[in-house]
Amino acid sequence: MPRQKLAAEPDRPARDPKRTRAAILDAATTEFARYGLGGARVDRISRASGANKRMLYYYFGDKEGLFLAVLEAAYAGIRSAEQKLSLLDVAPIESVRRLIRFTWDYFLAHPEFISLLNSENLHRASHLRKSRRARSLNSPLIATLGAILERGRREDIFRKGVDPLQLYISIAGLCYFYLSNIHTLSSIFGRDLAAQPARGARLRHVTDVVLGYLRREP
Amino acid sequence: MPRQKLAAEPDRPARDPKRTRAAILDAATTEFARYGLGGARVDRISRASGANKRMLYYYFGDKEGLFLAVLEAAYAGIRSAEQKLSLLDVAPIESVRRLIRFTWDYFLAHPEFISLLNSENLHRASHLRKSRRARSLNSPLIATLGAILERGRREDIFRKGVDPLQLYISIAGLCYFYLSNIHTLSSIFGRDLAAQPARGARLRHVTDVVLGYLRREP
DNA sequence: CGGTAAACTAACTAGATAGTTAATTATTTC
DNA sequence: GAAATAATTAACTATCTAGTTAGTTTACCG
């Protein structure tokens, strides 16, 4: 099948480095998410992006460099989405509900992020370690969550002594694991856990677990 | 480097199909866990097992058949360990504590199981779907957990209406995610989350989350 | 407008890869 | 004990793979 050329429109320059680079990143995200780093193929990325294979090496160095760029872009995506959350202008319980809802919806809408994280952990975060932006990928939500928990404690709604980092990890874990392992869980338990009623039940359950935990102790 | 022969001991038969097959499975488990299905190499498995590469195809058909055999063995392992748990001869709260502890300790001791599950989900459980034993890999703990929750409810300790499958998935998720994503989490948050104090804190936190959720509502 | 550099193309390469072939050897069975 | 079978070995194969080479073409700048 003849290769799709990018600059097919008459009024577009034949060379557009930003567009070429973005197209490669996009195709690479899909390929790495679908096959993992080890199973992804450079030639398939090249074909899907419409860019010559040489260009992958021209812009990203090598396959692993491309993978790191994909990962950084993925992190930038979730951080950007997190910034749009408004959590501090509502009551603490509602803040936590929103955070849970955001986390669940984000993972649901971005299964490629889950897959990329799994790949990166298989490789022991060796790519992130090379990244100059790793620490900047940290989530400012931890501090925000700390403020929410402190406010909830002062209002006598939440229990004392909750570690915001642990809670953040737990909220992520409760959502992530279900979606990341959706295939084996569905297979083992003989149910389609990806279907709507099951997903809705899962979100409600996660919310109950977290809010139940946060409830002030007698 | 000269290839290690299996039957080096004088009183061992030169041919031992069971031992050869077990050695291949063992080497394959390590290889698939370390590199994922796509990154694993058949020649490395052959070398590590000490068996001729032809034997991998003789016993398992192909690389994917070998992967399925590894996965089934891994599931058999956790089911066997679950059977040794005794949960019904103690009070409900202690039962739940034991289940959490078991889950955490098992994933900690078997990082290869986590990695294999991640690989299988990347491949959409396509191997498990071919397995004739998938449903038998189901956990009988779900029913046990149901009994525990019902007993706790009757004793007015636990809240009403807890879905044992959801709770089982949540306990697994709270433990699994932390360990599965240990590398990216440590990298992003600039802490060694695999070190002892952090692990202990994590287990305590998970226990508090689950028991906090289960606590009877006022 | 010409020179230069950047962006791009097509073909190539050296090594890797899963799987196969053609045996040989050890064990089992009658 | 000989024949048959199963388990094993060494070498091979066809294809795949990431990355490279050697250009060409387009855009930019003075």
GROMACS .gro file of C-alpha atoms (C1' of nucleotides) in nm:
model
  496
    1MET     CA    1   0.000   0.000   0.000
    2PRO     CA    2   0.145   0.330  -0.102
    3ARG     CA    3   0.278   0.534   0.185
    4GLN     CA    4   0.060   0.818   0.299
    5LYS     CA    5   0.231   1.151   0.255
    6LEU     CA    6   0.180   1.414   0.517
    7ALA     CA    7   0.192   1.727   0.307
    8ALA     CA    8  -0.088   1.642   0.070
    9GLU     CA    9  -0.274   1.971   0.105
   10PRO     CA   10  -0.166   2.225  -0.155
   11ASP     CA   11  -0.110   2.515   0.083
   12ARG     CA   12   0.098   2.323   0.337
   13PRO     CA   13   0.478   2.323   0.330
   14ALA     CA   14   0.633   1.997   0.221
   15ARG     CA   15   0.841   2.016   0.535
   16ASP     CA   16   0.690   2.074   0.871
   17PRO     CA   17   0.920   1.953   1.148
   18LYS     CA   18   0.668   2.016   1.428
   19ARG     CA   19   0.395   1.830   1.247
   20THR     CA   20   0.626   1.542   1.152
   21ARG     CA   21   0.751   1.510   1.507
   22ALA     CA   22   0.396   1.521   1.646
   23ALA     CA   23   0.278   1.259   1.399
   24ILE     CA   24   0.564   1.027   1.497
   25LEU     CA   25   0.490   1.077   1.868
   26ASP     CA   26   0.124   1.003   1.812
   27ALA     CA   27   0.189   0.687   1.614
   28ALA     CA   28   0.454   0.578   1.862
   29THR     CA   29   0.216   0.625   2.155
   30THR     CA   30  -0.034   0.394   1.992
   31GLU     CA   31   0.229   0.137   1.900
   32PHE     CA   32   0.405   0.130   2.239
   33ALA     CA   33   0.073   0.119   2.421
   34ARG     CA   34  -0.052  -0.164   2.205
   35TYR     CA   35   0.259  -0.381   2.197
   36GLY     CA   36   0.484  -0.267   2.479
   37LEU     CA   37   0.836  -0.144   2.420
   38GLY     CA   38   0.971  -0.491   2.339
   39GLY     CA   39   0.697  -0.580   2.096
   40ALA     CA   40   0.667  -0.242   1.924
   41ARG     CA   41   0.817  -0.215   1.576
   42VAL     CA   42   0.991   0.094   1.438
   43ASP     CA   43   0.874   0.019   1.086
   44ARG     CA   44   0.512   0.009   1.200
   45ILE     CA   45   0.552   0.344   1.376
   46SER     CA   46   0.703   0.488   1.061
   47ARG     CA   47   0.418   0.360   0.845
   48ALA     CA   48   0.146   0.477   1.082
   49SER     CA   49   0.297   0.823   1.115
   50GLY     CA   50   0.355   0.869   0.743
   51ALA     CA   51   0.713   0.977   0.812
   52ASN     CA   52   1.024   0.810   0.676
   53LYS     CA   53   1.191   0.579   0.924
   54ARG     CA   54   1.507   0.786   0.914
   55MET     CA   55   1.308   1.068   1.068
   56LEU     CA   56   1.241   0.870   1.384
   57TYR     CA   57   1.615   0.853   1.439
   58TYR     CA   58   1.662   1.210   1.326
   59TYR     CA   59   1.423   1.346   1.589
   60PHE     CA   60   1.448   1.093   1.875
   61GLY     CA   61   1.786   0.923   1.852
   62ASP     CA   62   1.673   0.564   1.882
   63LYS     CA   63   1.375   0.349   1.977
   64GLU     CA   64   1.428   0.398   2.349
   65GLY     CA   65   1.463   0.774   2.305
   66LEU     CA   66   1.134   0.773   2.123
   67PHE     CA   67   0.976   0.576   2.404
   68LEU     CA   68   1.098   0.829   2.661
   69ALA     CA   69   0.953   1.114   2.457
   70VAL     CA   70   0.621   0.931   2.442
   71LEU     CA   71   0.627   0.877   2.818
   72GLU     CA   72   0.707   1.240   2.894
   73ALA     CA   73   0.425   1.352   2.669
   74ALA     CA   74   0.189   1.114   2.847
   75TYR     CA   75   0.287   1.250   3.188
   76ALA     CA   76   0.249   1.605   3.060
   77GLY     CA   77  -0.102   1.510   2.953
   78ILE     CA   78  -0.219   1.395   3.291
   79ARG     CA   79  -0.052   1.683   3.469
   80SER     CA   80  -0.222   1.925   3.234
   81ALA     CA   81  -0.557   1.761   3.303
   82GLU     CA   82  -0.493   1.766   3.677
   83GLN     CA   83  -0.431   2.140   3.661
   84LYS     CA   84  -0.782   2.193   3.532
   85LEU     CA   85  -0.930   2.027   3.838
   86SER     CA   86  -1.075   2.258   4.092
   87LEU     CA   87  -1.074   2.094   4.429
   88LEU     CA   88  -1.028   2.364   4.688
   89ASP     CA   89  -1.346   2.558   4.630
   90VAL     CA   90  -1.579   2.284   4.757
   91ALA     CA   91  -1.625   2.092   5.080
   92PRO     CA   92  -1.360   1.827   5.159
   93ILE     CA   93  -1.584   1.528   5.089
   94GLU     CA   94  -1.681   1.669   4.752
   95SER     CA   95  -1.311   1.742   4.679
   96VAL     CA   96  -1.221   1.381   4.738
   97ARG     CA   97  -1.513   1.263   4.526
   98ARG     CA   98  -1.394   1.484   4.244
   99LEU     CA   99  -1.039   1.355   4.270
  100ILE     CA  100  -1.158   0.995   4.258
  101ARG     CA  101  -1.389   1.069   3.967
  102PHE     CA  102  -1.112   1.250   3.779
  103THR     CA  103  -0.865   0.966   3.835
  104TRP     CA  104  -1.112   0.701   3.720
  105ASP     CA  105  -1.228   0.898   3.417
  106TYR     CA  106  -0.873   0.980   3.316
  107PHE     CA  107  -0.753   0.619   3.325
  108LEU     CA  108  -1.072   0.510   3.145
  109ALA     CA  109  -1.012   0.764   2.870
  110HIS     CA  110  -0.638   0.698   2.850
  111PRO     CA  111  -0.571   0.326   2.854
  112GLU     CA  112  -0.249   0.402   2.667
  113PHE     CA  113  -0.117   0.579   2.975
  114ILE     CA  114  -0.173   0.266   3.184
  115SER     CA  115   0.002   0.053   2.925
  116LEU     CA  116   0.298   0.290   2.896
  117LEU     CA  117   0.339   0.295   3.274
  118ASN     CA  118   0.336  -0.083   3.282
  119SER     CA  119   0.605  -0.093   3.013
  120GLU     CA  120   0.816   0.160   3.198
  121ASN     CA  121   0.793  -0.040   3.520
  122LEU     CA  122   0.888  -0.357   3.335
  123HIS     CA  123   1.201  -0.167   3.240
  124ARG     CA  124   1.245  -0.044   3.597
  125ALA     CA  125   1.184   0.319   3.508
  126SER     CA  126   1.517   0.317   3.324
  127HIS     CA  127   1.387   0.572   3.076
  128LEU     CA  128   1.240   0.808   3.336
  129ARG     CA  129   1.572   0.797   3.518
  130LYS     CA  130   1.733   0.940   3.206
  131SER     CA  131   1.471   1.209   3.181
  132ARG     CA  132   1.562   1.558   3.290
  133ARG     CA  133   1.199   1.625   3.354
  134ALA     CA  134   1.115   1.331   3.580
  135ARG     CA  135   1.080   1.534   3.899
  136SER     CA  136   0.877   1.794   3.712
  137LEU     CA  137   0.634   1.513   3.630
  138ASN     CA  138   0.550   1.497   3.998
  139SER     CA  139   0.195   1.576   4.083
  140PRO     CA  140   0.114   1.902   4.266
  141LEU     CA  141  -0.206   1.727   4.366
  142ILE     CA  142  -0.028   1.570   4.662
  143ALA     CA  143   0.001   1.909   4.827
  144THR     CA  144  -0.356   1.994   4.732
  145LEU     CA  145  -0.475   1.666   4.877
  146GLY     CA  146  -0.284   1.741   5.196
  147ALA     CA  147  -0.468   2.069   5.228
  148ILE     CA  148  -0.803   1.897   5.169
  149LEU     CA  149  -0.730   1.633   5.431
  150GLU     CA  150  -0.621   1.894   5.685
  151ARG     CA  151  -0.934   2.098   5.624
  152GLY     CA  152  -1.149   1.786   5.658
  153ARG     CA  153  -0.975   1.698   5.983
  154ARG     CA  154  -1.032   2.048   6.124
  155GLU     CA  155  -1.398   2.028   6.027
  156ASP     CA  156  -1.419   1.701   6.217
  157ILE     CA  157  -1.525   1.508   5.909
  158PHE     CA  158  -1.203   1.319   5.828
  159ARG     CA  159  -0.985   1.100   6.046
  160LYS     CA  160  -0.651   1.223   6.175
  161GLY     CA  161  -0.309   1.136   6.041
  162VAL     CA  162  -0.380   1.053   5.676
  163ASP     CA  163  -0.069   1.058   5.458
  164PRO     CA  164  -0.168   1.237   5.137
  165LEU     CA  165   0.091   1.051   4.929
  166GLN     CA  166  -0.037   0.713   5.051
  167LEU     CA  167  -0.396   0.819   4.985
  168TYR     CA  168  -0.308   0.947   4.638
  169ILE     CA  169  -0.140   0.614   4.558
  170SER     CA  170  -0.441   0.425   4.694
  171ILE     CA  171  -0.691   0.621   4.489
  172ALA     CA  172  -0.475   0.563   4.182
  173GLY     CA  173  -0.432   0.195   4.269
  174LEU     CA  174  -0.801   0.129   4.323
  175CYS     CA  175  -0.877   0.274   3.979
  176TYR     CA  176  -0.566   0.165   3.789
  177PHE     CA  177  -0.555  -0.203   3.887
  178TYR     CA  178  -0.912  -0.272   3.780
  179LEU     CA  179  -0.855  -0.117   3.436
  180SER     CA  180  -0.499  -0.240   3.389
  181ASN     CA  181  -0.594  -0.597   3.474
  182ILE     CA  182  -0.939  -0.585   3.319
  183HIS     CA  183  -0.862  -0.870   3.081
  184THR     CA  184  -0.727  -1.124   3.326
  185LEU     CA  185  -0.985  -1.029   3.591
  186SER     CA  186  -1.268  -1.071   3.339
  187SER     CA  187  -1.125  -1.401   3.220
  188ILE     CA  188  -1.068  -1.541   3.568
  189PHE     CA  189  -1.401  -1.431   3.713
  190GLY     CA  190  -1.603  -1.508   3.402
  191ARG     CA  191  -1.757  -1.160   3.386
  192ASP     CA  192  -1.719  -0.868   3.153
  193LEU     CA  193  -1.580  -0.617   3.399
  194ALA     CA  194  -1.533  -0.359   3.124
  195ALA     CA  195  -1.906  -0.329   3.054
  196GLN     CA  196  -2.100  -0.032   3.185
  197PRO     CA  197  -2.286  -0.168   3.487
  198ALA     CA  198  -1.963  -0.314   3.620
  199ARG     CA  199  -1.770   0.009   3.562
  200GLY     CA  200  -2.027   0.218   3.738
  201ALA     CA  201  -2.034  -0.024   4.028
  202ARG     CA  202  -1.657  -0.007   4.045
  203LEU     CA  203  -1.647   0.371   4.068
  204ARG     CA  204  -1.914   0.374   4.339
  205HIS     CA  205  -1.726   0.106   4.529
  206VAL     CA  206  -1.395   0.295   4.506
  207THR     CA  207  -1.566   0.610   4.630
  208ASP     CA  208  -1.718   0.420   4.922
  209VAL     CA  209  -1.385   0.262   5.012
  210VAL     CA  210  -1.198   0.592   5.017
  211LEU     CA  211  -1.467   0.795   5.195
  212GLY     CA  212  -1.528   0.510   5.437
  213TYR     CA  213  -1.160   0.511   5.523
  214LEU     CA  214  -1.154   0.890   5.566
  215ARG     CA  215  -1.457   0.898   5.792
  216ARG     CA  216  -1.370   1.031   6.133
  217GLU     CA  217  -1.313   0.757   6.385
  218PRO     CA  218  -1.543   0.753   6.686
  219MET     CA  219   3.067  -2.074   2.735
  220PRO     CA  220   2.999  -2.444   2.727
  221ARG     CA  221   2.637  -2.532   2.772
  222GLN     CA  222   2.541  -2.665   3.111
  223LYS     CA  223   2.412  -3.019   3.091
  224LEU     CA  224   2.128  -3.121   3.313
  225ALA     CA  225   2.211  -3.482   3.377
  226ALA     CA  226   2.558  -3.434   3.519
  227GLU     CA  227   2.511  -3.648   3.828
  228PRO     CA  228   2.623  -4.009   3.774
  229ASP     CA  229   2.309  -4.175   3.906
  230ARG     CA  230   2.060  -3.958   3.716
  231PRO     CA  231   1.915  -4.068   3.383
  232ALA     CA  232   2.044  -3.878   3.085
  233ARG     CA  233   1.684  -3.818   2.992
  234ASP     CA  234   1.433  -3.686   3.239
  235PRO     CA  235   1.134  -3.530   3.062
  236LYS     CA  236   0.974  -3.400   3.383
  237ARG     CA  237   1.291  -3.236   3.496
  238THR     CA  238   1.361  -3.090   3.153
  239ARG     CA  239   1.010  -2.950   3.128
  240ALA     CA  240   1.030  -2.802   3.479
  241ALA     CA  241   1.367  -2.643   3.408
  242ILE     CA  242   1.231  -2.484   3.092
  243LEU     CA  243   0.924  -2.352   3.277
  244ASP     CA  244   1.142  -2.208   3.548
  245ALA     CA  245   1.378  -2.035   3.308
  246ALA     CA  246   1.085  -1.912   3.101
  247THR     CA  247   0.914  -1.766   3.408
  248THR     CA  248   1.222  -1.562   3.485
  249GLU     CA  249   1.266  -1.453   3.125
  250PHE     CA  250   0.903  -1.355   3.061
  251ALA     CA  251   0.884  -1.175   3.396
  252ARG     CA  252   1.202  -0.986   3.328
  253TYR     CA  253   1.143  -0.887   2.966
  254GLY     CA  254   0.775  -0.935   2.895
  255LEU     CA  255   0.648  -1.165   2.623
  256GLY     CA  256   0.761  -0.937   2.340
  257GLY     CA  257   1.108  -0.883   2.477
  258ALA     CA  258   1.176  -1.238   2.594
  259ARG     CA  259   1.410  -1.445   2.382
  260VAL     CA  260   1.371  -1.820   2.320
  261ASP     CA  261   1.747  -1.868   2.297
  262ARG     CA  262   1.799  -1.710   2.638
  263ILE     CA  263   1.534  -1.938   2.788
  264SER     CA  264   1.707  -2.236   2.631
  265ARG     CA  265   2.045  -2.132   2.768
  266ALA     CA  266   1.916  -2.058   3.117
  267SER     CA  267   1.730  -2.389   3.136
  268GLY     CA  268   2.016  -2.597   3.005
  269ALA     CA  269   1.782  -2.763   2.758
  270ASN     CA  270   1.820  -2.765   2.382
  271LYS     CA  271   1.602  -2.508   2.207
  272ARG     CA  272   1.426  -2.783   2.016
  273MET     CA  273   1.291  -2.906   2.348
  274LEU     CA  274   1.100  -2.583   2.408
  275TYR     CA  275   0.906  -2.650   2.090
  276TYR     CA  276   0.884  -3.020   2.165
  277TYR     CA  277   0.712  -2.963   2.501
  278PHE     CA  278   0.527  -2.634   2.452
  279GLY     CA  279   0.458  -2.591   2.083
  280ASP     CA  280   0.577  -2.236   2.042
  281LYS     CA  281   0.677  -1.927   2.239
  282GLU     CA  282   0.318  -1.830   2.314
  283GLY     CA  283   0.234  -2.185   2.426
  284LEU     CA  284   0.528  -2.166   2.663
  285PHE     CA  285   0.402  -1.834   2.795
  286LEU     CA  286   0.059  -1.981   2.863
  287ALA     CA  287   0.215  -2.273   3.050
  288VAL     CA  288   0.413  -2.026   3.260
  289LEU     CA  289   0.100  -1.826   3.335
  290GLU     CA  290  -0.100  -2.132   3.435
  291ALA     CA  291   0.178  -2.241   3.666
  292ALA     CA  292   0.187  -1.895   3.821
  293TYR     CA  293  -0.187  -1.901   3.886
  294ALA     CA  294  -0.160  -2.250   4.030
  295GLY     CA  295   0.103  -2.113   4.265
  296ILE     CA  296  -0.112  -1.840   4.413
  297ARG     CA  297  -0.415  -2.063   4.436
  298SER     CA  298  -0.209  -2.321   4.620
  299ALA     CA  299  -0.085  -2.055   4.861
  300GLU     CA  300  -0.439  -1.924   4.911
  301GLN     CA  301  -0.554  -2.272   5.006
  302LYS     CA  302  -0.314  -2.271   5.297
  303LEU     CA  303  -0.472  -1.959   5.441
  304SER     CA  304  -0.699  -2.015   5.734
  305LEU     CA  305  -0.944  -1.732   5.756
  306LEU     CA  306  -1.265  -1.873   5.899
  307ASP     CA  307  -1.138  -1.975   6.241
  308VAL     CA  308  -1.077  -1.620   6.365
  309ALA     CA  309  -1.283  -1.307   6.413
  310PRO     CA  310  -1.387  -1.121   6.096
  311ILE     CA  311  -1.149  -0.827   6.147
  312GLU     CA  312  -0.857  -1.062   6.196
  313SER     CA  313  -0.967  -1.257   5.886
  314VAL     CA  314  -0.955  -0.946   5.675
  315ARG     CA  315  -0.618  -0.849   5.822
  316ARG     CA  316  -0.483  -1.192   5.733
  317LEU     CA  317  -0.615  -1.170   5.379
  318ILE     CA  318  -0.454  -0.829   5.329
  319ARG     CA  319  -0.129  -0.949   5.478
  320PHE     CA  320  -0.128  -1.260   5.263
  321THR     CA  321  -0.197  -1.060   4.946
  322TRP     CA  322   0.077  -0.809   5.021
  323ASP     CA  323   0.332  -1.071   5.118
  324TYR     CA  324   0.252  -1.286   4.815
  325PHE     CA  325   0.299  -1.002   4.565
  326LEU     CA  326   0.614  -0.893   4.747
  327ALA     CA  327   0.757  -1.243   4.726
  328HIS     CA  328   0.640  -1.301   4.369
  329PRO     CA  329   0.714  -0.995   4.158
  330GLU     CA  330   0.721  -1.229   3.859
  331PHE     CA  331   0.350  -1.293   3.901
  332ILE     CA  332   0.281  -0.920   3.877
  333SER     CA  333   0.495  -0.892   3.566
  334LEU     CA  334   0.332  -1.192   3.400
  335LEU     CA  335  -0.015  -1.052   3.469
  336ASN     CA  336   0.087  -0.720   3.318
  337SER     CA  337   0.213  -0.899   3.008
  338GLU     CA  338  -0.106  -1.101   2.979
  339ASN     CA  339  -0.319  -0.788   3.004
  340LEU     CA  340  -0.107  -0.617   2.741
  341HIS     CA  341  -0.206  -0.910   2.522
  342ARG     CA  342  -0.568  -0.882   2.632
  343ALA     CA  343  -0.569  -1.215   2.810
  344SER     CA  344  -0.544  -1.383   2.470
  345HIS     CA  345  -0.348  -1.671   2.621
  346LEU     CA  346  -0.580  -1.724   2.916
  347ARG     CA  347  -0.869  -1.733   2.672
  348LYS     CA  348  -0.705  -2.031   2.507
  349SER     CA  349  -0.653  -2.202   2.838
  350ARG     CA  350  -0.883  -2.485   2.930
  351ARG     CA  351  -0.810  -2.413   3.293
  352ALA     CA  352  -0.889  -2.041   3.308
  353ARG     CA  353  -1.207  -2.075   3.510
  354SER     CA  354  -1.038  -2.317   3.744
  355LEU     CA  355  -0.788  -2.040   3.817
  356ASN     CA  356  -1.070  -1.850   3.982
  357SER     CA  357  -1.021  -1.785   4.347
  358PRO     CA  358  -1.234  -1.968   4.601
  359LEU     CA  359  -1.143  -1.683   4.835
  360ILE     CA  360  -1.427  -1.477   4.696
  361ALA     CA  361  -1.678  -1.710   4.855
  362THR     CA  362  -1.474  -1.722   5.174
  363LEU     CA  363  -1.458  -1.346   5.182
  364GLY     CA  364  -1.835  -1.333   5.135
  365ALA     CA  365  -1.878  -1.550   5.440
  366ILE     CA  366  -1.643  -1.333   5.642
  367LEU     CA  367  -1.825  -1.016   5.543
  368GLU     CA  368  -2.163  -1.167   5.626
  369ARG     CA  369  -2.039  -1.282   5.965
  370GLY     CA  370  -1.893  -0.937   6.032
  371ARG     CA  371  -2.221  -0.776   5.935
  372ARG     CA  372  -2.419  -1.004   6.168
  373GLU     CA  373  -2.179  -0.924   6.451
  374ASP     CA  374  -2.243  -0.555   6.385
  375ILE     CA  375  -1.879  -0.487   6.313
  376PHE     CA  376  -1.888  -0.448   5.933
  377ARG     CA  377  -2.105  -0.232   5.716
  378LYS     CA  378  -2.389  -0.379   5.512
  379GLY     CA  379  -2.389  -0.453   5.141
  380VAL     CA  380  -2.020  -0.512   5.067
  381ASP     CA  381  -1.960  -0.693   4.739
  382PRO     CA  382  -1.689  -0.954   4.810
  383LEU     CA  383  -1.562  -0.951   4.453
  384GLN     CA  384  -1.521  -0.573   4.459
  385LEU     CA  385  -1.346  -0.589   4.794
  386TYR     CA  386  -1.117  -0.869   4.676
  387ILE     CA  387  -1.024  -0.661   4.369
  388SER     CA  388  -0.966  -0.356   4.590
  389ILE     CA  389  -0.740  -0.540   4.832
  390ALA     CA  390  -0.546  -0.677   4.536
  391GLY     CA  391  -0.536  -0.336   4.370
  392LEU     CA  392  -0.412  -0.151   4.677
  393CYS     CA  393  -0.123  -0.399   4.710
  394TYR     CA  394  -0.054  -0.471   4.344
  395PHE     CA  395  -0.041  -0.115   4.208
  396TYR     CA  396   0.216   0.001   4.461
  397LEU     CA  397   0.448  -0.290   4.381
  398SER     CA  398   0.378  -0.304   4.008
  399ASN     CA  399   0.444   0.068   3.966
  400ILE     CA  400   0.715   0.090   4.227
  401HIS     CA  401   0.971   0.216   3.978
  402THR     CA  402   0.775   0.499   3.824
  403LEU     CA  403   0.625   0.600   4.159
  404SER     CA  404   0.969   0.613   4.319
  405SER     CA  405   1.107   0.807   4.024
  406ILE     CA  406   0.822   1.057   4.012
  407PHE     CA  407   0.800   1.115   4.387
  408GLY     CA  408   1.176   1.110   4.446
  409ARG     CA  409   1.154   0.847   4.719
  410ASP     CA  410   1.258   0.487   4.744
  411LEU     CA  411   0.917   0.332   4.794
  412ALA     CA  412   1.065  -0.017   4.783
  413ALA     CA  413   1.270   0.032   5.101
  414GLN     CA  414   1.151  -0.116   5.427
  415PRO     CA  415   1.003   0.177   5.616
  416ALA     CA  416   0.796   0.269   5.311
  417ARG     CA  417   0.678  -0.090   5.260
  418GLY     CA  418   0.572  -0.124   5.619
  419ALA     CA  419   0.390   0.207   5.605
  420ARG     CA  420   0.216   0.093   5.289
  421LEU     CA  421   0.087  -0.229   5.442
  422ARG     CA  422  -0.040  -0.043   5.750
  423HIS     CA  423  -0.208   0.213   5.529
  424VAL     CA  424  -0.376  -0.053   5.313
  425THR     CA  425  -0.503  -0.227   5.626
  426ASP     CA  426  -0.640   0.102   5.761
  427VAL     CA  427  -0.810   0.180   5.429
  428VAL     CA  428  -0.984  -0.156   5.406
  429LEU     CA  429  -1.085  -0.180   5.771
  430GLY     CA  430  -1.189   0.183   5.773
  431TYR     CA  431  -1.417   0.114   5.480
  432LEU     CA  432  -1.562  -0.198   5.641
  433ARG     CA  433  -1.636  -0.030   5.971
  434ARG     CA  434  -2.004  -0.028   6.045
  435GLU     CA  435  -2.173   0.297   5.952
  436PRO     CA  436  -2.340   0.487   6.234
  437DC     C1'  437   2.013   3.429  -0.647
  438DG     C1'  438   2.343   3.115  -0.466
  439DG     C1'  439   2.517   2.869  -0.081
  440DT     C1'  440   2.418   2.622   0.320
  441DA     C1'  441   2.175   2.358   0.635
  442DA     C1'  442   1.779   2.114   0.764
  443DA     C1'  443   1.435   1.792   0.654
  444DC     C1'  444   1.346   1.430   0.413
  445DT     C1'  445   1.383   0.968   0.099
  446DA     C1'  446   1.511   0.498  -0.054
  447DA     C1'  447   1.793   0.144  -0.003
  448DC     C1'  448   2.091  -0.114   0.264
  449DT     C1'  449   2.327  -0.383   0.656
  450DA     C1'  450   2.465  -0.679   1.015
  451DG     C1'  451   2.279  -0.917   1.341
  452DA     C1'  452   1.887  -1.120   1.574
  453DT     C1'  453   1.483  -1.418   1.583
  454DA     C1'  454   1.134  -1.797   1.618
  455DG     C1'  455   1.090  -2.200   1.445
  456DT     C1'  456   1.250  -2.628   1.153
  457DT     C1'  457   1.524  -3.009   0.974
  458DA     C1'  458   1.775  -3.402   1.004
  459DA     C1'  459   1.977  -3.645   1.253
  460DT     C1'  460   2.154  -3.930   1.705
  461DT     C1'  461   2.096  -4.147   2.137
  462DA     C1'  462   1.867  -4.330   2.538
  463DT     C1'  463   1.475  -4.559   2.708
  464DT     C1'  464   1.096  -4.858   2.676
  465DT     C1'  465   0.846  -5.246   2.525
  466DC     C1'  466   0.761  -5.696   2.352
  467DG     C1'  467   1.812  -5.834   2.269
  468DA     C1'  468   1.609  -5.603   1.894
  469DA     C1'  469   1.283  -5.286   1.732
  470DA     C1'  470   1.029  -4.891   1.811
  471DT     C1'  471   0.964  -4.473   2.023
  472DA     C1'  472   1.066  -4.075   2.278
  473DA     C1'  473   1.392  -3.743   2.414
  474DT     C1'  474   1.748  -3.506   2.283
  475DT     C1'  475   2.127  -3.256   1.982
  476DA     C1'  476   2.343  -2.947   1.634
  477DA     C1'  477   2.288  -2.699   1.258
  478DC     C1'  478   2.012  -2.451   0.962
  479DT     C1'  479   1.655  -2.118   0.750
  480DA     C1'  480   1.370  -1.754   0.614
  481DT     C1'  481   1.236  -1.360   0.790
  482DC     C1'  482   1.257  -0.978   1.083
  483DT     C1'  483   1.477  -0.588   1.313
  484DA     C1'  484   1.689  -0.149   1.467
  485DG     C1'  485   1.971   0.140   1.293
  486DT     C1'  486   2.282   0.340   0.900
  487DT     C1'  487   2.435   0.513   0.454
  488DA     C1'  488   2.420   0.794   0.084
  489DG     C1'  489   2.195   1.055  -0.121
  490DT     C1'  490   1.800   1.440  -0.278
  491DT     C1'  491   1.501   1.821  -0.199
  492DT     C1'  492   1.324   2.218   0.033
  493DA     C1'  493   1.362   2.623   0.302
  494DC     C1'  494   1.624   2.987   0.482
  495DC     C1'  495   1.958   3.354   0.493
  496DG     C1'  496   2.284   3.696   0.349
   0.00000   0.00000   0.00000
